[in-house]
Coordinates of C-alpha atoms (C1' of nucleotides) in Angstrom, one line a residue:
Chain A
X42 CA 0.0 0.0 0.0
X43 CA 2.3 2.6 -1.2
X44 CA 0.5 5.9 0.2
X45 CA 2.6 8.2 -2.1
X46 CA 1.9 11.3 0.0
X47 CA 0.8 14.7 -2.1
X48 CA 3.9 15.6 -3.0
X49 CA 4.7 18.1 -6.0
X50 CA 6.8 15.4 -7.6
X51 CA 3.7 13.6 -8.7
X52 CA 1.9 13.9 -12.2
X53 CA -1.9 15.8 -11.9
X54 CA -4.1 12.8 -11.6
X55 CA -2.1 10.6 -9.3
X56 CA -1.8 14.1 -6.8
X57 CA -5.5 14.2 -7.0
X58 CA -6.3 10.3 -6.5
X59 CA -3.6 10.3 -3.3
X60 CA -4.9 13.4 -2.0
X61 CA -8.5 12.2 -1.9
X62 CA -7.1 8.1 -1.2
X63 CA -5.4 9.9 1.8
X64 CA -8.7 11.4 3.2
X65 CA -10.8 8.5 2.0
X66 CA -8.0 5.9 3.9
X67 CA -7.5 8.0 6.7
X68 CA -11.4 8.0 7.6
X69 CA -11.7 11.7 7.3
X70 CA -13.7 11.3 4.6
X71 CA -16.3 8.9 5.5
X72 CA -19.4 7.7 3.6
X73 CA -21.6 10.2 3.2
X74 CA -19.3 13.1 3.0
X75 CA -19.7 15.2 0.1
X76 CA -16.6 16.7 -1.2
X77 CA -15.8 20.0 -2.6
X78 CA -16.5 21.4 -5.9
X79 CA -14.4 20.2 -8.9
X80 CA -13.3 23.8 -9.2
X81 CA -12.5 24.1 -5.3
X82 CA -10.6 20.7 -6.0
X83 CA -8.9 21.9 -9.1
X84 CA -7.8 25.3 -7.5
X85 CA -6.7 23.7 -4.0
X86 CA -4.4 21.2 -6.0
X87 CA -3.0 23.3 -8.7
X88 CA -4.6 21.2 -11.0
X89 CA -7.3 21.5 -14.1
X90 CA -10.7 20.6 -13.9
X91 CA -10.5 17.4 -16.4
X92 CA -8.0 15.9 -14.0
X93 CA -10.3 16.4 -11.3
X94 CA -12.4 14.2 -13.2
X95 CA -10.3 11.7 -13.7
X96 CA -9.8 10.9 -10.5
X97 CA -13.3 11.2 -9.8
X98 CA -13.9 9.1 -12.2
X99 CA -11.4 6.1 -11.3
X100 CA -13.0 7.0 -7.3
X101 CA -16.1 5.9 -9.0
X102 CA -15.4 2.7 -10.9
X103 CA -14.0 1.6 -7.7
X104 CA -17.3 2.8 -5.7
X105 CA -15.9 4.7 -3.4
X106 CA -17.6 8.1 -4.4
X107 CA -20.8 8.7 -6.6
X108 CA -20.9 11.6 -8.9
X109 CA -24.1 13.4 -8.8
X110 CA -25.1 15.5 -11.4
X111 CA -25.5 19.6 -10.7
X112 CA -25.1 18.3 -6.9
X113 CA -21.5 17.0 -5.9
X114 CA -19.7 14.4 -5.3
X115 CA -21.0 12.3 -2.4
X116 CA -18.5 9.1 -0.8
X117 CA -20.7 6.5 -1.2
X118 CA -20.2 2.5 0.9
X119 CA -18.0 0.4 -0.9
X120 CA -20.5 -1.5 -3.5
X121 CA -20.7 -4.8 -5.1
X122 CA -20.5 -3.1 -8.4
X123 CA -16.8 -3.1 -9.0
X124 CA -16.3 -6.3 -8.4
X125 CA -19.4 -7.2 -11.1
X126 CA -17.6 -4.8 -13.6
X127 CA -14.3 -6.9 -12.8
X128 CA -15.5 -10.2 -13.3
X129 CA -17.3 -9.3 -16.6
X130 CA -14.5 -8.0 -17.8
X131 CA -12.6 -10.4 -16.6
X132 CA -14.0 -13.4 -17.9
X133 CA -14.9 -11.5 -21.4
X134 CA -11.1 -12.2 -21.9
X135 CA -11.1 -15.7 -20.6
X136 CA -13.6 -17.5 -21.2
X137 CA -12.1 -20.4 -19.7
X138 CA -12.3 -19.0 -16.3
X139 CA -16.4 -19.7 -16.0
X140 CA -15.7 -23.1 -14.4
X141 CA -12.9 -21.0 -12.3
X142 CA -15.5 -19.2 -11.1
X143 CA -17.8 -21.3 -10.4
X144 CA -15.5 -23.4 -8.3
X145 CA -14.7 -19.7 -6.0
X146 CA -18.6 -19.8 -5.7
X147 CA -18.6 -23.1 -4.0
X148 CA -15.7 -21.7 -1.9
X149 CA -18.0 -18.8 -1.1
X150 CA -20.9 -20.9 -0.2
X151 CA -19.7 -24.2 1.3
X152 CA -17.9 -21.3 3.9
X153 CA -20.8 -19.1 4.2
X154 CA -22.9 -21.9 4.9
X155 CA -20.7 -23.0 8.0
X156 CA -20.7 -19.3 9.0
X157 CA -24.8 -19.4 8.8
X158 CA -25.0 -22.9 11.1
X159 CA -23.5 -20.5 13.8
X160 CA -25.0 -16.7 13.0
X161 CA -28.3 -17.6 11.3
X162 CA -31.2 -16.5 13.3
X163 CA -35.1 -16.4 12.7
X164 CA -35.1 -14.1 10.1
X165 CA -32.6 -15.9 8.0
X166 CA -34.3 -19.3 8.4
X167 CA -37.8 -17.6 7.6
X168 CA -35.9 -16.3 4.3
X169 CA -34.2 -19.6 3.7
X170 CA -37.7 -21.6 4.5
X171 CA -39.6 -19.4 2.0
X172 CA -37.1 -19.9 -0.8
X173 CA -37.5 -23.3 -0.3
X174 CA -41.4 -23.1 -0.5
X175 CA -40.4 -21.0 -3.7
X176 CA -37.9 -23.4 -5.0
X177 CA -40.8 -26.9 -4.8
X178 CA -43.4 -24.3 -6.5
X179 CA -41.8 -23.2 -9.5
X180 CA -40.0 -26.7 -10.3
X181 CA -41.5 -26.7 -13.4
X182 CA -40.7 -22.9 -14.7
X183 CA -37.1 -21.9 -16.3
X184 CA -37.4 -18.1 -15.1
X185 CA -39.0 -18.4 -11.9
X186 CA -37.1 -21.8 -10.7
X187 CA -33.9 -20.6 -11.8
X188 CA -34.5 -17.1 -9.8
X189 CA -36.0 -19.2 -7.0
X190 CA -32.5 -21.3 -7.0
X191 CA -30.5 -18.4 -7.0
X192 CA -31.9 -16.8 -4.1
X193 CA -32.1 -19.8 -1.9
X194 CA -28.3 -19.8 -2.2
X195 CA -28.2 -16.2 -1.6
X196 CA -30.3 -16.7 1.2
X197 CA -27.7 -19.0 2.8
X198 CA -25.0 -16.3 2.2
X199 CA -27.0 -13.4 3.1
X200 CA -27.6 -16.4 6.7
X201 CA -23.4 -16.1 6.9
X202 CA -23.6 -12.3 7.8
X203 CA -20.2 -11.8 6.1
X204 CA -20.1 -8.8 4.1
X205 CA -17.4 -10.1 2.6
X206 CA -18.8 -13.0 1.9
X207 CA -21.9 -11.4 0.3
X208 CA -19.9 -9.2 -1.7
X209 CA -18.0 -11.8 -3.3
X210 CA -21.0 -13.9 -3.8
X211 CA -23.1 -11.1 -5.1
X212 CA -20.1 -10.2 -7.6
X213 CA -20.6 -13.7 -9.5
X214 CA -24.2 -12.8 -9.0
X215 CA -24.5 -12.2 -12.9
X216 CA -22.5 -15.9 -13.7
X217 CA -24.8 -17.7 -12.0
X218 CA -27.7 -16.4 -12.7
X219 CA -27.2 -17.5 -16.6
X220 CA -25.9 -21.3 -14.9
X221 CA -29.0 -21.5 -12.7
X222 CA -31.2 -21.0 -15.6
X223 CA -29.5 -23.1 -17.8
X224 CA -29.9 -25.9 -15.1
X225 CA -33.6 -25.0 -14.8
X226 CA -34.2 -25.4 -18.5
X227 CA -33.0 -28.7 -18.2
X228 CA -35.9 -29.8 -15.9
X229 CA -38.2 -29.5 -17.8
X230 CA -36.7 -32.8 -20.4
X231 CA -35.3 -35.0 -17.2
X232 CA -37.8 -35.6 -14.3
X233 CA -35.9 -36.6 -12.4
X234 CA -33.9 -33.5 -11.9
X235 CA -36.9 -32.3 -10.0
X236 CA -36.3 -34.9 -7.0
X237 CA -32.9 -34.1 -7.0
X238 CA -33.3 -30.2 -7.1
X239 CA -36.0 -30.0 -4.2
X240 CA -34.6 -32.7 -1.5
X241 CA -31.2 -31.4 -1.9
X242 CA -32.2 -27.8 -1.0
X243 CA -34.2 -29.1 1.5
X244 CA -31.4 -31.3 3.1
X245 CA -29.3 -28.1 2.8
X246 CA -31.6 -26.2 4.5
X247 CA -32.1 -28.8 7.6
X248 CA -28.8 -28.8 7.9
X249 CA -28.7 -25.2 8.6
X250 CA -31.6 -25.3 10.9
X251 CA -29.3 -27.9 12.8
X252 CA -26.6 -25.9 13.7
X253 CA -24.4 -28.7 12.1
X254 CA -21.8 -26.8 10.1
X255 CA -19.9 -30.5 8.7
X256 CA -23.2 -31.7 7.4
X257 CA -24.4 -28.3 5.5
X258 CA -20.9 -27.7 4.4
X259 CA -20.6 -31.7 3.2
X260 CA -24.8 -31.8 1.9
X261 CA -23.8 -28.2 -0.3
X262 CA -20.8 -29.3 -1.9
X263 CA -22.6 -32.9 -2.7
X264 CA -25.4 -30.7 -4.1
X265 CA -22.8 -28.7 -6.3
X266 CA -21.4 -32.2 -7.3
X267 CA -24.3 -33.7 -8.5
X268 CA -25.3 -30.5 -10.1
X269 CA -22.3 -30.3 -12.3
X270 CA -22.9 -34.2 -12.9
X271 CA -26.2 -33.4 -14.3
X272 CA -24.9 -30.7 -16.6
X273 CA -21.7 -33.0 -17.4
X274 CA -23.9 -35.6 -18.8
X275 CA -26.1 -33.1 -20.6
X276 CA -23.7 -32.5 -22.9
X277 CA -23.3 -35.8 -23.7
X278 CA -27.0 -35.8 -24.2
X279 CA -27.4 -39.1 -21.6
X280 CA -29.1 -38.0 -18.5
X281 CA -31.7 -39.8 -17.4
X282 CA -34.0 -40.4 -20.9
X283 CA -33.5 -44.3 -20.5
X284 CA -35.1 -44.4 -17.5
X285 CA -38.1 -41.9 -17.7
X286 CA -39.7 -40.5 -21.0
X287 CA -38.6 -36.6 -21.8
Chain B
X290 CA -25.4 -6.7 -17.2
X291 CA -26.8 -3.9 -19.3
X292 CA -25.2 -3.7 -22.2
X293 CA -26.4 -0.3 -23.0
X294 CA -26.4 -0.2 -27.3
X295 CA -24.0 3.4 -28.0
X296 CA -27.1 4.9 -28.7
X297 CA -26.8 8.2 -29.1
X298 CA -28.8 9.2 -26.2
X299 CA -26.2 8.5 -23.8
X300 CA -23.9 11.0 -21.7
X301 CA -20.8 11.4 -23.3
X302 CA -18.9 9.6 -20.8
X303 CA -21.2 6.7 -20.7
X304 CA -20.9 6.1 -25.0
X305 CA -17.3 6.5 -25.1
X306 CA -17.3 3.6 -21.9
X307 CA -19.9 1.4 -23.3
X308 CA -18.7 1.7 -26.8
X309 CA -14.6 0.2 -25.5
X310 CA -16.8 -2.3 -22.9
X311 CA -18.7 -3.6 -26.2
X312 CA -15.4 -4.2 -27.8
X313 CA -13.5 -5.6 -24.8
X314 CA -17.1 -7.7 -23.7
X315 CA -17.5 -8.6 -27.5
X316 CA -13.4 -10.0 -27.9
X317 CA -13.3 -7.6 -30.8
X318 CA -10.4 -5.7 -28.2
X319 CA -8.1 -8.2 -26.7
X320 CA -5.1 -8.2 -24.5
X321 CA -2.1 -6.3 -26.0
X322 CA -4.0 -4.4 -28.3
X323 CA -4.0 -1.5 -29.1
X324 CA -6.5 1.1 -28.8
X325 CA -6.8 4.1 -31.7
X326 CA -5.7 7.1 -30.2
X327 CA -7.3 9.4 -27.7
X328 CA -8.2 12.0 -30.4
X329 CA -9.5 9.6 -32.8
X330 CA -12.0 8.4 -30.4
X331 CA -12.9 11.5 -29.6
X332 CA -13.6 12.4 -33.0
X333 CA -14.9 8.8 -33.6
X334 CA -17.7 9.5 -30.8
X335 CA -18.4 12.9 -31.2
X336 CA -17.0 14.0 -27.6
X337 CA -14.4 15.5 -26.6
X338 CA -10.7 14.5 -25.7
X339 CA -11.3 14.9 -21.7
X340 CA -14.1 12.7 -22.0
X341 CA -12.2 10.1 -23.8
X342 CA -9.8 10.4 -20.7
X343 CA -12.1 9.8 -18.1
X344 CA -13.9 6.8 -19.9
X345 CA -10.1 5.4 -20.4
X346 CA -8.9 6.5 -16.7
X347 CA -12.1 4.0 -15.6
X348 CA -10.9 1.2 -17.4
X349 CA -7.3 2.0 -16.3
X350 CA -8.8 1.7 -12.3
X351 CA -10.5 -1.7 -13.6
X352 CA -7.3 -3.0 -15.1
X353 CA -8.6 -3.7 -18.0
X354 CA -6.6 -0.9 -20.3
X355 CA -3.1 0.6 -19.3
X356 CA -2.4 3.9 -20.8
X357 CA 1.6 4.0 -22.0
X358 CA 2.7 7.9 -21.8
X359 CA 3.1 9.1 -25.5
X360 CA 2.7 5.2 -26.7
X361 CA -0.8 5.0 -26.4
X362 CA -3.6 3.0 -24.8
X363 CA -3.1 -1.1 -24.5
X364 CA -5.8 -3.7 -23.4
X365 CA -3.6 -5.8 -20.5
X366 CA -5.0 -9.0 -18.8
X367 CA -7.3 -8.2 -16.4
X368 CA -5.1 -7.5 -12.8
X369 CA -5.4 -8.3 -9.3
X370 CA -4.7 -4.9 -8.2
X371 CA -8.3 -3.5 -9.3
X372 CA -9.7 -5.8 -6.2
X373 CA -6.8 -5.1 -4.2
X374 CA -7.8 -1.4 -4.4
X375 CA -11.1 -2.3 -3.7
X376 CA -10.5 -4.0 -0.6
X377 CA -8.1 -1.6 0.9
X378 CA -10.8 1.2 0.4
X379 CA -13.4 -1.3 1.7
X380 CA -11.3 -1.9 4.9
X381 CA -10.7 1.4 5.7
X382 CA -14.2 2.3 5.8
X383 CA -15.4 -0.7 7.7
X384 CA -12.5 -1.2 10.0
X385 CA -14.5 -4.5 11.5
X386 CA -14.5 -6.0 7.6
X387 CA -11.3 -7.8 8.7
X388 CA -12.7 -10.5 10.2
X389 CA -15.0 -10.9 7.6
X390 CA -11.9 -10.9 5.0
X391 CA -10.0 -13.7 6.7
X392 CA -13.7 -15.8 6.4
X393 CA -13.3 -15.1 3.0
X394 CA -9.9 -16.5 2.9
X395 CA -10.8 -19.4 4.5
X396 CA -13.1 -20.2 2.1
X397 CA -10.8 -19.7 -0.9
X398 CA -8.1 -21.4 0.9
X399 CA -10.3 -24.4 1.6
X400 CA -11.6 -24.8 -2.0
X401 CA -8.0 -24.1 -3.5
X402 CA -6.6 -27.3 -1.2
X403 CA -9.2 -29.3 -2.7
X404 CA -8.7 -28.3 -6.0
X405 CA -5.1 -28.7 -5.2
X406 CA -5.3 -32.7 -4.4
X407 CA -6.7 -33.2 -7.2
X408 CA -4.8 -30.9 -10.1
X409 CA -1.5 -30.3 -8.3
X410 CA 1.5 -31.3 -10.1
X411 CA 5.5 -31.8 -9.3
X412 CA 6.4 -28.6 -9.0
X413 CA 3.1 -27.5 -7.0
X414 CA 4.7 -30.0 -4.6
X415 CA 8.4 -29.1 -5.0
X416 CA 6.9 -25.4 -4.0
X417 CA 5.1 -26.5 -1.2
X418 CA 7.8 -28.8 -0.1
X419 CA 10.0 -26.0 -0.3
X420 CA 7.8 -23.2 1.2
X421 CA 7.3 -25.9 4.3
X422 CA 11.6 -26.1 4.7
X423 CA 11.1 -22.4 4.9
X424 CA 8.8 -22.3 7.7
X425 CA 10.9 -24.5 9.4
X426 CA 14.0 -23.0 8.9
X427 CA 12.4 -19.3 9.7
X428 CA 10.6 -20.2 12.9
X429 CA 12.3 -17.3 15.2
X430 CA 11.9 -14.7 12.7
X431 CA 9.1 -12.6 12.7
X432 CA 9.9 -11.3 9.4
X433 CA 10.9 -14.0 7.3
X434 CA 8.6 -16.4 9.3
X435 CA 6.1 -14.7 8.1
X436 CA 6.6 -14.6 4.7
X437 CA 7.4 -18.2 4.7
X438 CA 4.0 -18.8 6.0
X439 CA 2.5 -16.8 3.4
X440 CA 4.3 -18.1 0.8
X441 CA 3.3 -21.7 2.3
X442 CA -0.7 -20.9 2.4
X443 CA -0.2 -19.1 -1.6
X444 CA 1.2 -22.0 -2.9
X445 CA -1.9 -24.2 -2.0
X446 CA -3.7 -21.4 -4.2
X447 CA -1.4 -21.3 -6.8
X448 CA -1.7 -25.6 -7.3
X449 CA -5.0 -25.0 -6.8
X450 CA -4.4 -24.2 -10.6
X451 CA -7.6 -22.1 -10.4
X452 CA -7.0 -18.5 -11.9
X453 CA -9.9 -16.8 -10.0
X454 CA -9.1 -18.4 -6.5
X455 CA -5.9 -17.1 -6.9
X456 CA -6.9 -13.7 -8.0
X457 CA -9.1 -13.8 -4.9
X458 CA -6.7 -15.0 -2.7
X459 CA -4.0 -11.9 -3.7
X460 CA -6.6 -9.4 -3.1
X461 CA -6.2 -10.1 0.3
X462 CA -2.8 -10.3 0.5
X463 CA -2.4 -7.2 1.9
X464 CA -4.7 -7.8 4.8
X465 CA -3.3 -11.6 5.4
X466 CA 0.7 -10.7 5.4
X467 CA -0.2 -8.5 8.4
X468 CA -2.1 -10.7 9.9
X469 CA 0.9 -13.6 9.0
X470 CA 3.6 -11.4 10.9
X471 CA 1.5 -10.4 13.9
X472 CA 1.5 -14.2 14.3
X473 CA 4.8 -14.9 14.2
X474 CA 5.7 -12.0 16.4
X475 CA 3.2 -14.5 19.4
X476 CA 5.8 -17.4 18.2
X477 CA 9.0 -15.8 19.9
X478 CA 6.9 -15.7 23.6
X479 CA 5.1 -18.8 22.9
X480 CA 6.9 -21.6 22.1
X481 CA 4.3 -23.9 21.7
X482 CA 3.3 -22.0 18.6
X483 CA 6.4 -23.6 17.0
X484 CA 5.2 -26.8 17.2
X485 CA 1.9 -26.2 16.1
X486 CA 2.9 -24.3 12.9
X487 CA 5.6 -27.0 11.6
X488 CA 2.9 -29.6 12.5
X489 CA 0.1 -28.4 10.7
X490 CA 2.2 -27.2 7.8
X491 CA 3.6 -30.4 7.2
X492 CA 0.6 -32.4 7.8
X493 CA -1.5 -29.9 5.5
X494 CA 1.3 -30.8 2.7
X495 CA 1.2 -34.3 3.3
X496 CA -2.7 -34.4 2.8
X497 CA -1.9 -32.9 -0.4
X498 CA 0.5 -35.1 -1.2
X499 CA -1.7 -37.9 -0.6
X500 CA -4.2 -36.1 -2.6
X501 CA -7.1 -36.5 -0.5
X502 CA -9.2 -33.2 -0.3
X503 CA -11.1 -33.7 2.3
X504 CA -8.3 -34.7 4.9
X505 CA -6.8 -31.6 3.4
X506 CA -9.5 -29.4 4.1
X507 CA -10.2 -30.5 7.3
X508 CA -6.9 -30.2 8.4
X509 CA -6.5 -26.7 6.8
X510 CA -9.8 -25.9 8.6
X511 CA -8.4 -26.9 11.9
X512 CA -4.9 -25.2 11.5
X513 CA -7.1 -21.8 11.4
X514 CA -9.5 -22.7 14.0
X515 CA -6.2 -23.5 16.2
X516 CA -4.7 -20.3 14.9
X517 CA -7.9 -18.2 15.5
X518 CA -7.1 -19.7 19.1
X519 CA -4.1 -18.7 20.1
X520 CA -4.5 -15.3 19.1
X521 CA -8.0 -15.2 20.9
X522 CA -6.3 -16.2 24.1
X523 CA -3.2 -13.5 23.1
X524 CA -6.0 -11.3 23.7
X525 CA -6.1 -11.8 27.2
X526 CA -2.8 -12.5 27.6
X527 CA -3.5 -16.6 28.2
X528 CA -1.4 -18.1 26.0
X529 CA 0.6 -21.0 27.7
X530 CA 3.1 -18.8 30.1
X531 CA 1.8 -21.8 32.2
X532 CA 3.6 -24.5 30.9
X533 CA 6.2 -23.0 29.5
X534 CA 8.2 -19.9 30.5
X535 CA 8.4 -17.3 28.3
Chain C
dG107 C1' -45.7 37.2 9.6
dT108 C1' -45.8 33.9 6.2
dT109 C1' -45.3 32.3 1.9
dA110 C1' -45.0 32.0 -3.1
dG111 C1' -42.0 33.2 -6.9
dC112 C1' -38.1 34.4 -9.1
dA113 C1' -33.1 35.8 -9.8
dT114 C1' -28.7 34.3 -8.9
dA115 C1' -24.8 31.6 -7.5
dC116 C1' -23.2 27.1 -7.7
dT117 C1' -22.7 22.3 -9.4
dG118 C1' -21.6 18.8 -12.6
dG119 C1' -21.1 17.8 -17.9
dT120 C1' -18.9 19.0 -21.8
dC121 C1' -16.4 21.4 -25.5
dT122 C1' -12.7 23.9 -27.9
dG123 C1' -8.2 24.8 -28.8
dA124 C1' -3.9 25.0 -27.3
dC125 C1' 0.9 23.8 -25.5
dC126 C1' 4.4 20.5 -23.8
dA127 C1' 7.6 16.4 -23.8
dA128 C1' 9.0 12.5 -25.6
dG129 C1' 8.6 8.1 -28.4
dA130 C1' 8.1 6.7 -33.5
dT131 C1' 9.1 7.3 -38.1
dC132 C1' 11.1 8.5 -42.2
dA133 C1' 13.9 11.4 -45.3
dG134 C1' 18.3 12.8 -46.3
dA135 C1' 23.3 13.1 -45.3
dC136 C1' 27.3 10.4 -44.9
Chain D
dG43 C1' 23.8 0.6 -45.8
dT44 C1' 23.8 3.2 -41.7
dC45 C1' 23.3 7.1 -38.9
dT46 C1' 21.1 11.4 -37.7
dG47 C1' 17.8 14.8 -37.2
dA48 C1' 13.3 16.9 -38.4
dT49 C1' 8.6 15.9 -38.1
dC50 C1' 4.5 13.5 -36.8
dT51 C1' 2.0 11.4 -33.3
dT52 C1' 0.8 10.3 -28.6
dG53 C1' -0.4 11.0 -24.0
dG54 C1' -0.6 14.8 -20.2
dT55 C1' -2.4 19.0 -19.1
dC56 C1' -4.3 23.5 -19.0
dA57 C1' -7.4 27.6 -19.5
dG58 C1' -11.6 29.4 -20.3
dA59 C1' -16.1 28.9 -21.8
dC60 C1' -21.1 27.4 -22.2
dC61 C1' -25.1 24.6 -20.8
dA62 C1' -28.6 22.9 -17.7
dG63 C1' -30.4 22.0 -13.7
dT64 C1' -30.2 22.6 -8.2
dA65 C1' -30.1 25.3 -4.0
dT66 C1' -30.5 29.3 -1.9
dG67 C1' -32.0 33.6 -0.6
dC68 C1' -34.2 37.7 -1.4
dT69 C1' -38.2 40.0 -2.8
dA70 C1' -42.9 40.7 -3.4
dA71 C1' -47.5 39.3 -2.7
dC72 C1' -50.9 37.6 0.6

DNA sequence: GTTAGCATACTGGTCTGACCAAGATCAGAC
DNA sequence: GTCTGATCTTGGTCAGACCAGTATGCTAAC
């Protein structure tokens, strides 16, 4: 973490970004805080307004500030958003690292699941109890079954009360969504997908309600297994057509 | 993921972004090209050259561009440092996030190992194997010891052969190497620590060796939950002064 | 005294045109 | 054929200006 301090030395946009890293680091400017003008800005650094912007700019991608038009510029809570932008990106360029992903999602969730065991309380197993409701009702919808999927697992990370956690999780957010629907569409040609999709949730969710982090932790990453099975074998075009009728 | 078309309605900022994002997203930009120059975008897009700046300054911040002083503008691999930014401004705003971080490592550290078992090859071991001399050979240094222990738990990641767990597991770096030498710096009153970190190491490498993940992510669990113990009870000054003089 | 309404200062959003320094390139000298 | 230097190009930056809304305060009407 090389804090260059605001020395003269230092081109226009990095003595801009430091100055306002400094404040932002420091905690004297905390969330919430507006800043100055871009003019006052500009002025107080020796600097031009389109530099100002830069940095503004770059404060933004990251989400550490949000720029609000004909009002100011506002520090803003770190967001999810970056990390989104990131991974897009990120995978755009390899496309190879989906499965990569995926595989940090299980790390995600096989730890936030341990975490939830311990931290859940009532509201998190009312959210996780109605997901599952959500999950057996829309077995037979793509959309709605994949959505239903998706926030089930959120549920258990959002049951973790890691921000961390949740912020990695949310990041892949966009990934999985497309995976979770792909699954769903599946469903709807191999019964017995349908048996396999609602038990396992539901023996993930007991496990939570348990308080037993080994079992949740071991019943997720079985449920990840057999989900990549499924999808293994799909591509193959075998599943399960030999022993029920699509 | 709103893939806003470069319709014209957009903000000037926001068409000169989306239009590089559709390129980068759509492959048509990969890594080591080379963009046109600032001017000709501008022109290209009907904005002006600041504007161009600040759209190219946000992909800078996301790693996705670099901009080479009087070379021009190159699309680079996408770059751990983006999230390594992000956490550091993260941290500093939510000072109790750290807890929350080392979770997260957990997690990726846990999946990695598995991964590990299963895709690690010669040198994955040779660099474990050697990392684990290290730790053995650095034991009374704070220092060094705790680089050796870093280097130990990054070379799970790295046989882990998984490009986004690794990625994951450098944006912490930061956080963990402090965390890694505020250990080591228990081990010179404590010498029971030393046992307990050439112990673990080794018998975290030989699961690996023997390639069986979930002896190796049990045991990597327990060698946190045991470190997450002795600096609880550093806390209030427990430790074993008991049983062993200091 | 209170309030509606408007002028004004301020903010971000953008453009134009310009200058600088240094890498890249190519023509011309040797 | 090679070396050298002028020139083109590139990023880095600046200054000043205009627009369009917001916020504020002052004035005028009630």
């Amino acid at each position: 973490m090389e804090l260059k301090r605001t020395a003269d030395g230092e081109k226009g946009f990095e003595k801009v970004f430091a100055f306002l890293r400094e404040r932002l680091l420091a905690g004297s400017l905390k969330p919430g805080d507006r800043l100055i003008s871009e003019r006052e800005l500009a002025t107080l650094l020796g600097v031009s307004r389109p530099i100002v912007r830069e940095a503004l700019r770059a404060l933004t991608v990251l989400g550490i500030v949000e720029i609000r038009d004909r009002i100011g510029t506002v520090v803003t809570r770190p967001d999810v958003s970056v990390l989104n932008d990131f991974f897009t990106f990120a995978l755009a360029q390899q496309a190879d690292m989906l499965d990569d992903v995926m595989q940090a999602r299980v790390a995600i969730e096989c730890q936030a699941i341990r975490l939830a065991c311990e931290r859940a309380n009532i509201t998190d197993f009312e959210r996780l109890q109605r997901a599952l409701a959500r999950i057996g009702e829309t077995i037979d919808e793509a959309d709605a079954g994949g959505m239903a999927d998706f926030d089930f697992h959120r549920a258990i990370v959002v049951a973790s009360h890691s921000e961390t956690l949740t912020v990695l999780h949310s990041s892949m957010a966009g990934l999985l969504t497309h995976s979770h629907r792909s699954r769903r569409e599946l469903v709807q040609a191999f019964p017995s997908m349908k048996t396999y999709l609602i038990d396992d949730h539901r023996r993930i969710f007991e496990a939570v309600i348990a308080r037993d982090p080994e079992r949740a932790d071991a019943t997720l990453r079985k449920h990840f297994a057999i989900g990549d099975e499924y999808r293994r074998r799909a591509l193959v075009g075998d599943i399960d057509r030999t022993s029920a009728s699509g």
